[in-house]
Coordinates of C-alpha atoms in Angstrom, one line a residue:
G1 CA -17.2 4.9 -6.2
G2 CA -19.7 4.3 -4.1
S3 CA -20.2 0.9 -2.0
I4 CA -23.2 -0.9 -1.0
G5 CA -23.8 -3.3 1.6
G6 CA -27.0 -5.3 2.8
P7 CA -28.7 -9.3 4.8
T8 CA -27.4 -12.3 2.8
G9 CA -30.2 -14.0 3.1
L10 CA -28.4 -16.1 6.1
E11 CA -29.9 -14.9 9.7
G12 CA -27.3 -12.3 11.3
T13 CA -25.1 -12.2 8.3
W14 CA -24.3 -9.0 6.6
W15 CA -22.1 -8.4 3.9
F16 CA -20.3 -4.8 2.1
F17 CA -18.5 -4.2 -0.7
S18 CA -16.3 -0.8 -1.7
L19 CA -15.0 0.6 -4.8
E20 CA -13.2 3.4 -6.1
N21 CA -11.4 4.7 -9.4
H22 CA -9.6 7.7 -9.6
N23 CA -8.1 8.9 -12.8
E24 CA -6.2 11.9 -12.6
E25 CA -4.7 13.6 -15.9
G26 CA -2.0 15.9 -15.4
A27 CA 1.3 17.5 -17.0
V28 CA 4.6 18.3 -16.5
E29 CA 7.0 20.7 -17.6
L30 CA 10.0 18.9 -19.9
G31 CA 12.9 19.9 -22.5
R32 CA 13.5 18.9 -25.5
R33 CA 16.8 19.1 -27.4
D34 CA 16.1 21.1 -30.7
F35 CA 18.6 19.9 -33.7
P36 CA 17.8 22.8 -36.3
S37 CA 18.1 25.5 -34.2
R38 CA 19.9 23.7 -31.3
R39 CA 18.3 25.4 -28.9
I40 CA 16.7 23.6 -25.3
V41 CA 12.7 24.3 -26.3
N42 CA 10.4 23.9 -23.2
T43 CA 7.9 20.1 -24.0
S44 CA 5.2 18.7 -21.9
A45 CA 4.0 15.6 -20.9
K46 CA 1.8 13.5 -19.4
T47 CA 1.9 12.6 -16.0
P48 CA -1.4 10.3 -15.3
L49 CA -2.2 9.5 -11.3
R50 CA -4.6 6.5 -11.2
D51 CA -5.3 4.7 -8.1
F52 CA -7.7 1.9 -7.4
L53 CA -9.7 1.2 -4.2
L54 CA -11.6 -2.2 -3.2
A55 CA -12.9 -3.5 -0.5
G56 CA -15.6 -6.4 0.6
G57 CA -15.8 -8.4 3.8
F58 CA -18.8 -10.3 5.5
D59 CA -20.2 -9.8 9.8
F60 CA -21.6 -12.7 11.1
R61 CA -23.9 -12.3 14.4
A62 CA -25.5 -16.0 15.3
P63 CA -28.2 -15.4 17.3
K64 CA -26.0 -17.6 20.2
G65 CA -23.2 -14.9 20.2
N66 CA -20.0 -15.9 18.7
P67 CA -20.0 -13.2 16.4
M68 CA -16.9 -13.3 13.1
F69 CA -15.7 -10.6 10.0
L70 CA -14.0 -11.4 6.9
R71 CA -12.6 -8.9 5.4
Y72 CA -10.4 -8.0 2.5
S73 CA -8.9 -4.9 0.8
L74 CA -6.8 -3.5 -2.4
E75 CA -5.4 -0.3 -3.1
R76 CA -3.0 -0.7 -6.7
T77 CA -1.4 2.5 -7.9
R78 CA 0.2 4.3 -10.4
E79 CA 2.1 7.7 -10.8
V80 CA 4.1 9.4 -13.1
R81 CA 6.8 11.8 -12.5
N82 CA 9.1 14.5 -12.9
G83 CA 12.4 11.6 -12.0
S84 CA 14.5 14.3 -10.5
L85 CA 13.0 17.7 -9.3
R86 CA 15.8 19.9 -9.4
R87 CA 17.6 21.9 -11.7
P88 CA 18.3 21.6 -14.7
L89 CA 14.5 20.0 -16.5
G90 CA 14.3 16.4 -17.3
S91 CA 13.3 15.5 -20.5
A92 CA 10.6 13.2 -21.2
A93 CA 11.8 9.8 -20.6
N94 CA 13.9 11.6 -17.6
R95 CA 10.5 11.0 -15.6
Q96 CA 9.6 7.9 -14.2
E97 CA 6.5 6.1 -13.1
S98 CA 6.1 4.2 -9.2
L99 CA 3.6 1.8 -9.0
S100 CA 2.5 -0.4 -5.9
H101 CA 0.0 -3.0 -4.7
F102 CA -1.2 -3.9 -1.7
H103 CA -3.5 -6.6 -0.7
S104 CA -5.1 -7.0 3.0
I105 CA -6.9 -9.6 4.9
L106 CA -8.4 -9.7 8.1
Y107 CA -10.9 -12.7 10.2
N108 CA -12.1 -12.0 14.0
W109 CA -13.6 -14.2 15.6
I110 CA -14.9 -13.4 19.1
H111 CA -16.5 -16.0 22.1
E112 CA -19.1 -14.1 24.1
G113 CA -19.1 -16.9 27.2
K114 CA -21.4 -16.0 30.6
S115 CA -17.4 -16.2 32.5
I116 CA -15.3 -16.6 29.5
G117 CA -14.7 -14.9 26.6
N118 CA -12.2 -14.9 23.7
A119 CA -11.1 -13.0 21.2
F120 CA -9.3 -14.7 18.0
V121 CA -7.5 -12.2 15.2
V122 CA -5.5 -13.4 11.9
Q123 CA -4.5 -10.2 9.4
A124 CA -1.7 -10.4 6.0
N125 CA -0.6 -7.6 4.8
T126 CA 2.0 -7.5 1.2
L127 CA 2.8 -4.3 -0.4
L128 CA 4.6 -4.2 -3.6
S129 CA 6.3 -0.6 -4.1
S130 CA 8.3 -0.5 -7.6
I131 CA 10.5 2.5 -9.4
P132 CA 10.9 0.1 -12.9
A133 CA 13.0 2.2 -15.7
F134 CA 10.3 4.4 -17.8
P135 CA 9.3 2.7 -20.9
T136 CA 9.8 5.4 -23.9
S137 CA 11.6 5.3 -26.4
D138 CA 13.0 8.8 -26.1
A139 CA 16.0 7.3 -23.4
V140 CA 19.4 7.4 -24.8
T141 CA 20.7 4.0 -25.6
I142 CA 24.4 3.5 -25.7
P143 CA 24.4 0.2 -28.2
S144 CA 28.3 -0.9 -27.4
L145 CA 27.7 -0.9 -24.0
G146 CA 23.8 -2.5 -23.7
L147 CA 23.1 1.2 -21.5
R148 CA 19.9 3.4 -21.0
N149 CA 21.8 6.4 -19.4
E150 CA 21.0 9.5 -18.2
I151 CA 23.1 12.0 -20.0
R152 CA 22.9 15.6 -18.2
F153 CA 23.4 18.2 -20.3
P154 CA 24.4 21.7 -19.0
T155 CA 20.5 22.8 -19.1
L156 CA 18.9 19.8 -19.8
Q157 CA 18.5 15.9 -18.1
D158 CA 18.1 13.1 -20.4
G159 CA 17.8 9.4 -20.3
P160 CA 16.6 7.6 -17.1
N161 CA 17.4 8.5 -14.1
F162 CA 19.9 7.4 -12.3
L163 CA 18.5 6.0 -9.3
I164 CA 16.2 3.7 -10.8
P165 CA 14.7 0.6 -10.4
Q166 CA 13.7 0.6 -7.2
R167 CA 11.9 -2.0 -5.9
T168 CA 10.8 -2.0 -2.3
R169 CA 8.6 -5.3 -1.3
F170 CA 7.1 -6.1 2.2
S171 CA 4.9 -9.4 4.3
R172 CA 3.2 -9.1 7.6
V173 CA 1.1 -11.9 9.1
Q174 CA 0.0 -11.7 12.5
A175 CA -2.0 -14.3 14.9
T176 CA -3.5 -12.9 18.3
D177 CA -5.7 -14.6 21.0
T178 CA -7.3 -13.1 23.4
V179 CA -8.7 -15.2 26.3
T180 CA -10.7 -12.7 29.2
C181 CA -12.0 -14.5 32.6
V182 CA -14.7 -13.5 34.6
H183 CA -15.1 -14.2 38.7
G184 CA -17.3 -12.3 41.0
A185 CA -15.5 -8.5 40.3
H186 CA -12.3 -9.9 39.5
V187 CA -11.0 -10.3 35.4
L188 CA -8.0 -12.3 34.6
K189 CA -6.8 -11.5 30.5
F190 CA -3.5 -13.3 29.0
G191 CA -3.3 -14.2 25.9
G192 CA -0.9 -14.7 22.7
D193 CA 0.7 -12.7 19.9
W194 CA 2.5 -14.2 17.1
Q195 CA 4.1 -11.9 14.2
Q196 CA 6.3 -12.8 10.9
Q197 CA 7.4 -9.9 8.6
L198 CA 9.7 -10.3 5.9
S199 CA 11.2 -7.2 3.2
D200 CA 13.4 -6.7 1.0
T201 CA 14.8 -3.9 -1.3
L202 CA 16.6 -3.1 -4.8
L203 CA 18.5 0.5 -4.7
D204 CA 20.2 -0.2 -7.8
L205 CA 21.8 3.2 -7.2
Y206 CA 24.6 3.9 -10.1
G207 CA 23.2 0.4 -12.3
N208 CA 23.4 2.6 -15.7
G209 CA 25.2 5.5 -14.0
T210 CA 25.1 8.9 -15.4
I211 CA 27.7 10.2 -18.2
N212 CA 27.8 14.7 -17.9
V213 CA 28.7 16.5 -20.5
L214 CA 30.0 20.4 -20.5
E215 CA 28.1 21.5 -23.6
D216 CA 23.9 20.9 -25.0
F217 CA 25.7 21.2 -28.7
A218 CA 28.4 20.3 -29.5
N219 CA 30.7 22.9 -31.2
R220 CA 33.4 21.7 -33.4
D221 CA 35.2 18.0 -33.8
R222 CA 37.3 16.8 -31.4
N223 CA 38.2 13.7 -32.5
G224 CA 38.7 14.1 -36.1
D225 CA 36.6 11.7 -38.0
G226 CA 34.3 14.8 -39.9
I227 CA 31.8 14.6 -37.8
I228 CA 30.4 17.0 -34.7

């Protein structure tokens, strides 16, 4: 990452820009059903972290005053981790991916008079955070139901975690204006603030459900179809 800034060429106007890109590689211990040996073997899978940040803005200070400031910032994150921190061990399909997008913009204007000053600020922020179904072909699929289910064996959690997908959206807009009047030894300050906040949450709890089984590997033909 890095940052850079300087004058724009117009009197009293400056700009800046900063960027940071964070890439982190990791791995997590997992389990896998090994059919030839009929046992759960330990393995691992990647758990990357990607975090991208960006910010930029302008600062304008004219010789006669009335400075203005404008800033925009962005953060985008992707992280893969275990779907559950408890035992039994999870499979590669039991991991989950967390995604986050954040945007923010701010504008500030100040009037510097001899006896009256005014400060106006408007800003807007949006956040989208989600945990979608994990994109892997290792997930357990039941064609008759069209679902990708979590199946919990005695020593392994396989398939996507039953708590996903999840999503949270949030937006906030704010405008503030403050007036300051100076008369001799007296100072009067007044103003107003307006905000709008909107949010919603999707939590598909038990949407696909969990299937609990009593054996890691079946040991006899229970339904009489000749297949174990």
